[in-house]
PDB file of C-alpha atoms in Angstrom:
ATOM      1  CA  MET A   1       0.000   0.000   0.000  1.00  0.00           C
ATOM      2  CA  ASP A   2       2.802   2.387   0.916  1.00  0.00           C
ATOM      3  CA  GLU A   3       4.466   1.763  -2.427  1.00  0.00           C
ATOM      4  CA  VAL A   4       1.220   2.564  -4.270  1.00  0.00           C
ATOM      5  CA  ILE A   5       0.804   5.832  -2.361  1.00  0.00           C
ATOM      6  CA  MET A   6       4.438   6.734  -3.001  1.00  0.00           C
ATOM      7  CA  ASP A   7       4.027   6.062  -6.723  1.00  0.00           C
ATOM      8  CA  GLN A   8       0.942   8.259  -6.820  1.00  0.00           C
ATOM      9  CA  VAL A   9       2.750  11.054  -4.978  1.00  0.00           C
ATOM     10  CA  LEU A  10       5.714  10.837  -7.346  1.00  0.00           C
ATOM     11  CA  TYR A  11       3.387  10.878 -10.327  1.00  0.00           C
ATOM     12  CA  VAL A  12       1.613  13.987  -9.062  1.00  0.00           C
ATOM     13  CA  VAL A  13       4.935  15.701  -8.344  1.00  0.00           C
ATOM     14  CA  HIS A  14       6.186  14.791 -11.815  1.00  0.00           C
ATOM     15  CA  GLN A  15       3.039  16.200 -13.410  1.00  0.00           C
ATOM     16  CA  VAL A  16       3.273  19.429 -11.417  1.00  0.00           C
ATOM     17  CA  VAL A  17       6.955  19.870 -12.266  1.00  0.00           C
ATOM     18  CA  SER A  18       6.249  19.184 -15.942  1.00  0.00           C
ATOM     19  CA  TRP A  19       3.396  21.707 -15.944  1.00  0.00           C
ATOM     20  CA  VAL A  20       5.503  24.384 -14.233  1.00  0.00           C
ATOM     21  CA  ALA A  21       8.364  23.761 -16.652  1.00  0.00           C
ATOM     22  CA  SER A  22       6.008  24.019 -19.640  1.00  0.00           C
ATOM     23  CA  VAL A  23       4.551  27.304 -18.402  1.00  0.00           C
ATOM     24  CA  ALA A  24       8.058  28.629 -17.751  1.00  0.00           C
ATOM     25  CA  ILE A  25       9.272  27.699 -21.233  1.00  0.00           C
ATOM     26  CA  ILE A  26       6.174  29.250 -22.854  1.00  0.00           C
ATOM     27  CA  PHE A  27       6.220  32.589 -21.062  1.00  0.00           C
ATOM     28  CA  GLY A  28       9.805  32.776 -19.820  1.00  0.00           C
ATOM     29  CA  GLY A  29      11.095  34.046 -23.151  1.00  0.00           C
ATOM     30  CA  ILE A  30       9.012  37.231 -23.046  1.00  0.00           C
ATOM     31  CA  VAL A  31       9.689  38.143 -19.397  1.00  0.00           C
ATOM     32  CA  PRO A  32      13.081  39.817 -20.125  1.00  0.00           C
ATOM     33  CA  TYR A  33      11.357  42.298 -22.435  1.00  0.00           C
ATOM     34  CA  ILE A  34       9.011  43.563 -19.728  1.00  0.00           C
ATOM     35  CA  PRO A  35      11.659  45.804 -18.045  1.00  0.00           C
ATOM     36  CA  GLN A  36      12.854  46.972 -21.484  1.00  0.00           C
ATOM     37  CA  TYR A  37       9.278  47.811 -22.490  1.00  0.00           C
ATOM     38  CA  ARG A  38       8.707  49.718 -19.246  1.00  0.00           C
ATOM     39  CA  ASP A  39      11.994  51.628 -19.600  1.00  0.00           C
ATOM     40  CA  ILE A  40      11.094  52.747 -23.122  1.00  0.00           C
ATOM     41  CA  ARG A  41       7.619  53.864 -22.061  1.00  0.00           C
ATOM     42  CA  ARG A  42       8.976  55.680 -19.019  1.00  0.00           C
ATOM     43  CA  THR A  43      11.789  57.513 -20.822  1.00  0.00           C
ATOM     44  CA  GLN A  44      10.043  57.830 -24.214  1.00  0.00           C
ATOM     45  CA  ASN A  45      13.376  56.919 -25.747  1.00  0.00           C
ATOM     46  CA  ALA A  46      13.963  53.735 -27.759  1.00  0.00           C
ATOM     47  CA  GLU A  47      17.472  54.547 -29.016  1.00  0.00           C
ATOM     48  CA  GLY A  48      19.179  52.135 -26.635  1.00  0.00           C
ATOM     49  CA  PHE A  49      17.186  49.129 -27.849  1.00  0.00           C
ATOM     50  CA  SER A  50      17.856  47.678 -31.290  1.00  0.00           C
ATOM     51  CA  THR A  51      14.644  46.868 -33.168  1.00  0.00           C
ATOM     52  CA  TYR A  52      16.718  44.412 -35.198  1.00  0.00           C
ATOM     53  CA  VAL A  53      16.457  42.157 -32.146  1.00  0.00           C
ATOM     54  CA  CYS A  54      12.738  42.048 -32.923  1.00  0.00           C
ATOM     55  CA  LEU A  55      13.497  41.253 -36.561  1.00  0.00           C
ATOM     56  CA  VAL A  56      15.797  38.379 -35.607  1.00  0.00           C
ATOM     57  CA  LEU A  57      13.269  36.869 -33.210  1.00  0.00           C
ATOM     58  CA  LEU A  58      10.384  37.264 -35.650  1.00  0.00           C
ATOM     59  CA  VAL A  59      12.294  35.488 -38.417  1.00  0.00           C
ATOM     60  CA  ALA A  60      13.599  32.789 -36.076  1.00  0.00           C
ATOM     61  CA  ASN A  61      10.222  31.957 -34.556  1.00  0.00           C
ATOM     62  CA  ILE A  62       8.384  31.986 -37.877  1.00  0.00           C
ATOM     63  CA  LEU A  63      10.937  29.538 -39.245  1.00  0.00           C
ATOM     64  CA  ARG A  64      10.681  27.448 -36.088  1.00  0.00           C
ATOM     65  CA  ILE A  65       6.910  27.125 -36.496  1.00  0.00           C
ATOM     66  CA  LEU A  66       7.397  26.039 -40.106  1.00  0.00           C
ATOM     67  CA  PHE A  67      10.060  23.567 -38.955  1.00  0.00           C
ATOM     68  CA  ARG A  68       7.449  21.808 -36.817  1.00  0.00           C
ATOM     69  CA  PHE A  69       5.516  20.811 -39.931  1.00  0.00           C
ATOM     70  CA  GLY A  70       8.505  18.735 -40.973  1.00  0.00           C
ATOM     71  CA  ARG A  71       9.761  17.560 -37.597  1.00  0.00           C
ATOM     72  CA  TYR A  72       7.690  17.342 -34.451  1.00  0.00           C
ATOM     73  CA  PHE A  73       8.757  19.035 -31.233  1.00  0.00           C
ATOM     74  CA  GLU A  74       6.914  19.682 -27.983  1.00  0.00           C
ATOM     75  CA  THR A  75       3.784  21.835 -28.034  1.00  0.00           C
ATOM     76  CA  PRO A  76       5.080  24.262 -25.332  1.00  0.00           C
ATOM     77  CA  LEU A  77       7.900  25.218 -27.721  1.00  0.00           C
ATOM     78  CA  LEU A  78       5.316  25.946 -30.414  1.00  0.00           C
ATOM     79  CA  TRP A  79       3.348  28.200 -28.075  1.00  0.00           C
ATOM     80  CA  GLN A  80       6.592  29.866 -27.031  1.00  0.00           C
ATOM     81  CA  SER A  81       7.198  30.870 -30.655  1.00  0.00           C
ATOM     82  CA  ILE A  82       3.663  32.185 -31.123  1.00  0.00           C
ATOM     83  CA  ILE A  83       3.788  34.274 -27.956  1.00  0.00           C
ATOM     84  CA  MET A  84       7.261  35.568 -28.807  1.00  0.00           C
ATOM     85  CA  ILE A  85       6.050  36.749 -32.220  1.00  0.00           C
ATOM     86  CA  VAL A  86       3.187  38.663 -30.592  1.00  0.00           C
ATOM     87  CA  THR A  87       5.588  40.156 -28.025  1.00  0.00           C
ATOM     88  CA  MET A  88       8.040  41.352 -30.675  1.00  0.00           C
ATOM     89  CA  LEU A  89       5.213  43.021 -32.604  1.00  0.00           C
ATOM     90  CA  ILE A  90       4.178  44.819 -29.413  1.00  0.00           C
ATOM     91  CA  MET A  91       7.776  45.970 -28.889  1.00  0.00           C
ATOM     92  CA  LEU A  92       7.958  47.198 -32.488  1.00  0.00           C
ATOM     93  CA  ASN A  93       4.708  49.097 -32.092  1.00  0.00           C
ATOM     94  CA  LEU A  94       6.035  50.859 -28.990  1.00  0.00           C
ATOM     95  CA  CYS A  95       9.432  51.660 -30.518  1.00  0.00           C
ATOM     96  CA  THR A  96       7.851  53.020 -33.690  1.00  0.00           C
ATOM     97  CA  SER A  97       5.435  55.226 -31.746  1.00  0.00           C
ATOM     98  CA  VAL A  98       8.163  56.582 -29.487  1.00  0.00           C
ATOM     99  CA  ARG A  99      10.620  57.163 -32.318  1.00  0.00           C
ATOM    100  CA  MET A 100       8.134  59.067 -34.461  1.00  0.00           C
ATOM    101  CA  ALA A 101       6.931  61.112 -31.503  1.00  0.00           C
ATOM    102  CA  THR A 102      10.487  62.262 -30.820  1.00  0.00           C
ATOM    103  CA  GLU A 103      11.495  62.763 -34.445  1.00  0.00           C
ATOM    104  CA  LEU A 104       8.735  65.003 -35.721  1.00  0.00           C
ATOM    105  CA  ASN A 105      11.048  66.651 -38.215  1.00  0.00           C
ATOM    106  CA  THR A 106      12.350  63.361 -39.615  1.00  0.00           C
ATOM    107  CA  LYS A 107      11.214  62.369 -43.073  1.00  0.00           C
ATOM    108  CA  ARG A 108       8.548  59.699 -42.753  1.00  0.00           C
ATOM    109  CA  ARG A 109       9.450  56.383 -44.348  1.00  0.00           C
ATOM    110  CA  SER A 110       7.290  53.497 -45.505  1.00  0.00           C
ATOM    111  CA  PHE A 111       7.744  49.854 -46.508  1.00  0.00           C
ATOM    112  CA  THR A 112       5.072  50.050 -49.179  1.00  0.00           C
ATOM    113  CA  ALA A 113       3.699  52.777 -51.398  1.00  0.00           C
ATOM    114  CA  THR A 114       0.562  54.462 -50.093  1.00  0.00           C
ATOM    115  CA  ASP A 115      -1.609  57.401 -50.940  1.00  0.00           C
ATOM    116  CA  SER A 116      -1.811  58.779 -47.452  1.00  0.00           C
ATOM    117  CA  LYS A 117      -4.290  61.574 -46.813  1.00  0.00           C
ATOM    118  CA  ASP A 118      -2.553  62.415 -43.554  1.00  0.00           C
ATOM    119  CA  GLU A 119      -0.792  65.702 -44.137  1.00  0.00           C
ATOM    120  CA  GLU A 120       1.782  64.932 -41.455  1.00  0.00           C
ATOM    121  CA  ILE A 121       2.876  61.677 -43.125  1.00  0.00           C
ATOM    122  CA  LYS A 122       3.846  62.358 -46.733  1.00  0.00           C
ATOM    123  CA  VAL A 123       4.923  59.125 -48.403  1.00  0.00           C
ATOM    124  CA  PRO A 124       5.872  59.144 -52.106  1.00  0.00           C
ATOM    125  CA  LYS A 125       3.931  56.707 -54.244  1.00  0.00           C
ATOM    126  CA  ARG A 126       5.924  53.560 -55.007  1.00  0.00           C
ATOM    127  CA  LEU A 127       5.335  49.885 -55.719  1.00  0.00           C
ATOM    128  CA  PHE A 128       5.059  47.254 -53.015  1.00  0.00           C
ATOM    129  CA  LEU A 129       8.678  46.137 -53.364  1.00  0.00           C
ATOM    130  CA  ASP A 130       9.992  49.556 -54.364  1.00  0.00           C
ATOM    131  CA  PHE A 131      11.341  50.637 -50.980  1.00  0.00           C
ATOM    132  CA  ASP A 132      14.617  52.206 -49.935  1.00  0.00           C
ATOM    133  CA  TRP A 133      17.028  49.610 -48.532  1.00  0.00           C
ATOM    134  CA  ASN A 134      18.755  52.369 -46.594  1.00  0.00           C
ATOM    135  CA  TYR A 135      15.676  52.589 -44.392  1.00  0.00           C
ATOM    136  CA  PHE A 136      14.925  48.875 -44.150  1.00  0.00           C
ATOM    137  CA  TRP A 137      13.376  48.084 -40.759  1.00  0.00           C
ATOM    138  CA  SER A 138      13.371  51.793 -39.906  1.00  0.00           C
ATOM    139  CA  TRP A 139       9.921  52.652 -41.197  1.00  0.00           C
ATOM    140  CA  SER A 140       7.585  55.267 -39.842  1.00  0.00           C
ATOM    141  CA  ARG A 141       4.461  53.153 -39.407  1.00  0.00           C
ATOM    142  CA  PHE A 142       3.864  49.947 -37.528  1.00  0.00           C
ATOM    143  CA  VAL A 143       1.681  48.619 -40.348  1.00  0.00           C
ATOM    144  CA  ASP A 144       4.752  48.517 -42.619  1.00  0.00           C
ATOM    145  CA  TYR A 145       6.453  46.116 -40.240  1.00  0.00           C
ATOM    146  CA  LEU A 146       3.335  43.949 -40.273  1.00  0.00           C
ATOM    147  CA  GLN A 147       3.322  43.910 -44.070  1.00  0.00           C
ATOM    148  CA  CYS A 148       6.981  42.918 -44.150  1.00  0.00           C
ATOM    149  CA  VAL A 149       6.474  40.109 -41.617  1.00  0.00           C
ATOM    150  CA  LEU A 150       3.424  38.862 -43.487  1.00  0.00           C
ATOM    151  CA  ALA A 151       5.280  38.875 -46.818  1.00  0.00           C
ATOM    152  CA  PHE A 152       8.156  36.902 -45.312  1.00  0.00           C
ATOM    153  CA  THR A 153       5.781  34.423 -43.662  1.00  0.00           C
ATOM    154  CA  VAL A 154       3.890  33.742 -46.885  1.00  0.00           C
ATOM    155  CA  LEU A 155       7.100  33.295 -48.882  1.00  0.00           C
ATOM    156  CA  ALA A 156       8.721  31.026 -46.284  1.00  0.00           C
ATOM    157  CA  ALA A 157       5.528  28.978 -45.911  1.00  0.00           C
ATOM    158  CA  TYR A 158       5.272  28.494 -49.675  1.00  0.00           C
ATOM    159  CA  VAL A 159       8.883  27.332 -49.979  1.00  0.00           C
ATOM    160  CA  THR A 160       8.404  24.999 -47.001  1.00  0.00           C
ATOM    161  CA  TYR A 161       5.269  23.545 -48.569  1.00  0.00           C
ATOM    162  CA  LEU A 162       7.147  22.788 -51.783  1.00  0.00           C
ATOM    163  CA  LEU A 163      10.146  21.171 -50.065  1.00  0.00           C
ATOM    164  CA  LEU A 164       8.524  19.614 -47.012  1.00  0.00           C
ATOM    165  CA  ASP A 165       9.300  16.076 -48.211  1.00  0.00           C
ATOM    166  CA  SER A 166      13.017  16.811 -48.287  1.00  0.00           C
ATOM    167  CA  VAL A 167      14.731  15.734 -45.060  1.00  0.00           C
ATOM    168  CA  LEU A 168      17.727  17.909 -45.906  1.00  0.00           C
ATOM    169  CA  PHE A 169      15.533  20.988 -46.300  1.00  0.00           C
ATOM    170  CA  VAL A 170      13.617  20.347 -43.063  1.00  0.00           C
ATOM    171  CA  GLU A 171      16.795  19.874 -41.025  1.00  0.00           C
ATOM    172  CA  SER A 172      18.375  22.932 -42.660  1.00  0.00           C
ATOM    173  CA  LEU A 173      15.240  24.932 -41.865  1.00  0.00           C
ATOM    174  CA  GLY A 174      15.551  23.937 -38.228  1.00  0.00           C
ATOM    175  CA  PHE A 175      19.216  24.908 -38.073  1.00  0.00           C
ATOM    176  CA  LEU A 176      18.483  28.211 -39.805  1.00  0.00           C
ATOM    177  CA  ALA A 177      15.717  28.981 -37.320  1.00  0.00           C
ATOM    178  CA  VAL A 178      17.775  28.321 -34.206  1.00  0.00           C
ATOM    179  CA  PHE A 179      20.968  29.833 -35.614  1.00  0.00           C
ATOM    180  CA  THR A 180      19.085  33.037 -36.412  1.00  0.00           C
ATOM    181  CA  GLU A 181      17.693  33.126 -32.873  1.00  0.00           C
ATOM    182  CA  ALA A 182      21.139  32.441 -31.435  1.00  0.00           C
ATOM    183  CA  MET A 183      22.449  35.561 -33.178  1.00  0.00           C
ATOM    184  CA  LEU A 184      19.870  37.912 -31.647  1.00  0.00           C
ATOM    185  CA  GLY A 185      22.510  39.469 -29.410  1.00  0.00           C
ATOM    186  CA  THR A 186      24.492  40.674 -32.421  1.00  0.00           C
ATOM    187  CA  PRO A 187      22.261  43.632 -33.417  1.00  0.00           C
ATOM    188  CA  GLN A 188      22.096  44.784 -29.791  1.00  0.00           C
ATOM    189  CA  LEU A 189      25.863  44.557 -29.530  1.00  0.00           C
ATOM    190  CA  TYR A 190      26.212  46.639 -32.707  1.00  0.00           C
ATOM    191  CA  CYS A 191      23.698  49.167 -31.361  1.00  0.00           C
ATOM    192  CA  ASN A 192      25.764  49.482 -28.175  1.00  0.00           C
ATOM    193  CA  TYR A 193      28.889  49.951 -30.284  1.00  0.00           C
ATOM    194  CA  GLN A 194      27.271  52.740 -32.310  1.00  0.00           C
ATOM    195  CA  ASN A 195      26.010  54.490 -29.183  1.00  0.00           C
ATOM    196  CA  LYS A 196      29.343  53.950 -27.400  1.00  0.00           C
ATOM    197  CA  SER A 197      27.379  52.917 -24.293  1.00  0.00           C
ATOM    198  CA  THR A 198      24.629  50.626 -23.036  1.00  0.00           C
ATOM    199  CA  GLU A 199      22.389  53.499 -21.956  1.00  0.00           C
ATOM    200  CA  GLY A 200      18.788  52.744 -22.823  1.00  0.00           C
ATOM    201  CA  MET A 201      19.331  48.976 -22.838  1.00  0.00           C
ATOM    202  CA  SER A 202      17.827  47.257 -19.811  1.00  0.00           C
ATOM    203  CA  ILE A 203      20.495  45.310 -17.956  1.00  0.00           C
ATOM    204  CA  LYS A 204      17.667  43.349 -16.326  1.00  0.00           C
ATOM    205  CA  MET A 205      16.686  42.174 -19.792  1.00  0.00           C
ATOM    206  CA  VAL A 206      20.196  40.879 -20.458  1.00  0.00           C
ATOM    207  CA  LEU A 207      20.478  39.106 -17.092  1.00  0.00           C
ATOM    208  CA  MET A 208      17.062  37.504 -17.543  1.00  0.00           C
ATOM    209  CA  TRP A 209      18.015  36.403 -21.036  1.00  0.00           C
ATOM    210  CA  THR A 210      21.203  34.760 -19.803  1.00  0.00           C
ATOM    211  CA  SER A 211      19.465  32.862 -16.992  1.00  0.00           C
ATOM    212  CA  GLY A 212      16.510  32.039 -19.240  1.00  0.00           C
ATOM    213  CA  ASP A 213      18.726  30.591 -21.961  1.00  0.00           C
ATOM    214  CA  THR A 214      20.445  28.398 -19.390  1.00  0.00           C
ATOM    215  CA  PHE A 215      17.044  27.084 -18.283  1.00  0.00           C
ATOM    216  CA  LYS A 216      15.941  26.566 -21.899  1.00  0.00           C
ATOM    217  CA  THR A 217      19.066  24.594 -22.724  1.00  0.00           C
ATOM    218  CA  GLY A 218      18.422  22.272 -19.780  1.00  0.00           C
ATOM    219  CA  TYR A 219      14.777  21.922 -20.787  1.00  0.00           C
ATOM    220  CA  PHE A 220      15.735  21.038 -24.366  1.00  0.00           C
ATOM    221  CA  LEU A 221      18.132  18.352 -23.141  1.00  0.00           C
ATOM    222  CA  LEU A 222      15.680  16.834 -20.656  1.00  0.00           C
ATOM    223  CA  THR A 223      12.801  16.727 -23.131  1.00  0.00           C
ATOM    224  CA  GLN A 224      15.052  15.389 -25.897  1.00  0.00           C
ATOM    225  CA  ALA A 225      14.183  18.267 -28.214  1.00  0.00           C
ATOM    226  CA  PRO A 226      15.843  18.305 -31.646  1.00  0.00           C
ATOM    227  CA  MET A 227      19.577  18.993 -31.474  1.00  0.00           C
ATOM    228  CA  GLN A 228      19.092  22.405 -33.094  1.00  0.00           C
ATOM    229  CA  PHE A 229      17.331  23.730 -29.991  1.00  0.00           C
ATOM    230  CA  TRP A 230      19.998  23.083 -27.365  1.00  0.00           C
ATOM    231  CA  ILE A 231      22.727  24.323 -29.701  1.00  0.00           C
ATOM    232  CA  CYS A 232      20.723  27.552 -29.961  1.00  0.00           C
ATOM    233  CA  GLY A 233      20.568  27.870 -26.162  1.00  0.00           C
ATOM    234  CA  LEU A 234      24.315  27.479 -25.773  1.00  0.00           C
ATOM    235  CA  LEU A 235      25.067  30.103 -28.430  1.00  0.00           C
ATOM    236  CA  GLN A 236      22.557  32.587 -27.018  1.00  0.00           C
ATOM    237  CA  ASP A 237      24.225  32.536 -23.601  1.00  0.00           C
ATOM    238  CA  GLN A 238      27.449  33.774 -25.186  1.00  0.00           C
ATOM    239  CA  ASP A 239      25.789  36.558 -27.223  1.00  0.00           C
ATOM    240  CA  TRP A 240      23.907  38.127 -24.361  1.00  0.00           C
ATOM    241  CA  LEU A 241      26.939  37.990 -22.097  1.00  0.00           C
ATOM    242  CA  LYS A 242      28.794  40.004 -24.762  1.00  0.00           C
ATOM    243  CA  CYS A 243      26.036  42.619 -24.734  1.00  0.00           C
ATOM    244  CA  SER A 244      26.079  42.877 -20.961  1.00  0.00           C
ATOM    245  CA  VAL A 245      29.824  43.512 -20.666  1.00  0.00           C
ATOM    246  CA  TYR A 246      30.157  46.076 -23.475  1.00  0.00           C
ATOM    247  CA  PHE A 247      30.508  49.739 -22.398  1.00  0.00           C
TER     248      PHE A 247
END
């Protein structure tokens, strides 16, 4: 009888631990951006945060979702990608609003051609793909970022659909997804280099990222996730440590 009770207790503990770990892996990735989001709103200055971090995470998580169609991985990791995409769009919306509010005299830029009736935003008429590469990912409206993300998603999904039966393509897609995510510290490091300081970048965000990536790597190993995932975790630890020590 005692052995039966002990087995039941261990089973319940295992289920609780698994549930807590799943919740942590789903929402843990967005927690580091909360202090960064609050700092930007409080100071109304987004110069210290590189929006290319958002670009990297959007691309990486879109590719990761497509990777799941070719090779199964745990559902919590899928939800993590979905929630991260939403979070990065929220960050982009805030950064765009703050930047345009503080740069009223800056020429407004757009990803696509529009016939805007807003006198404040004067965008020259141009074709959908006729945009200035000098201002890529530095547009004046949040909707332009959405259009760019949507265009990339449709293109990537179409290519994945055509090559889904290729094992080489699926594995390469997975490596591309996690390698892109592993490099997310690079644009922030470059932003710090340009600014010659880390002012405006939340150190809490960096510390949370480092500890979170350590947890993710352990989770990937314990759940026997595809090799691409734990390689990503190891690389990310190094990138965010570089960002935290640069001054």
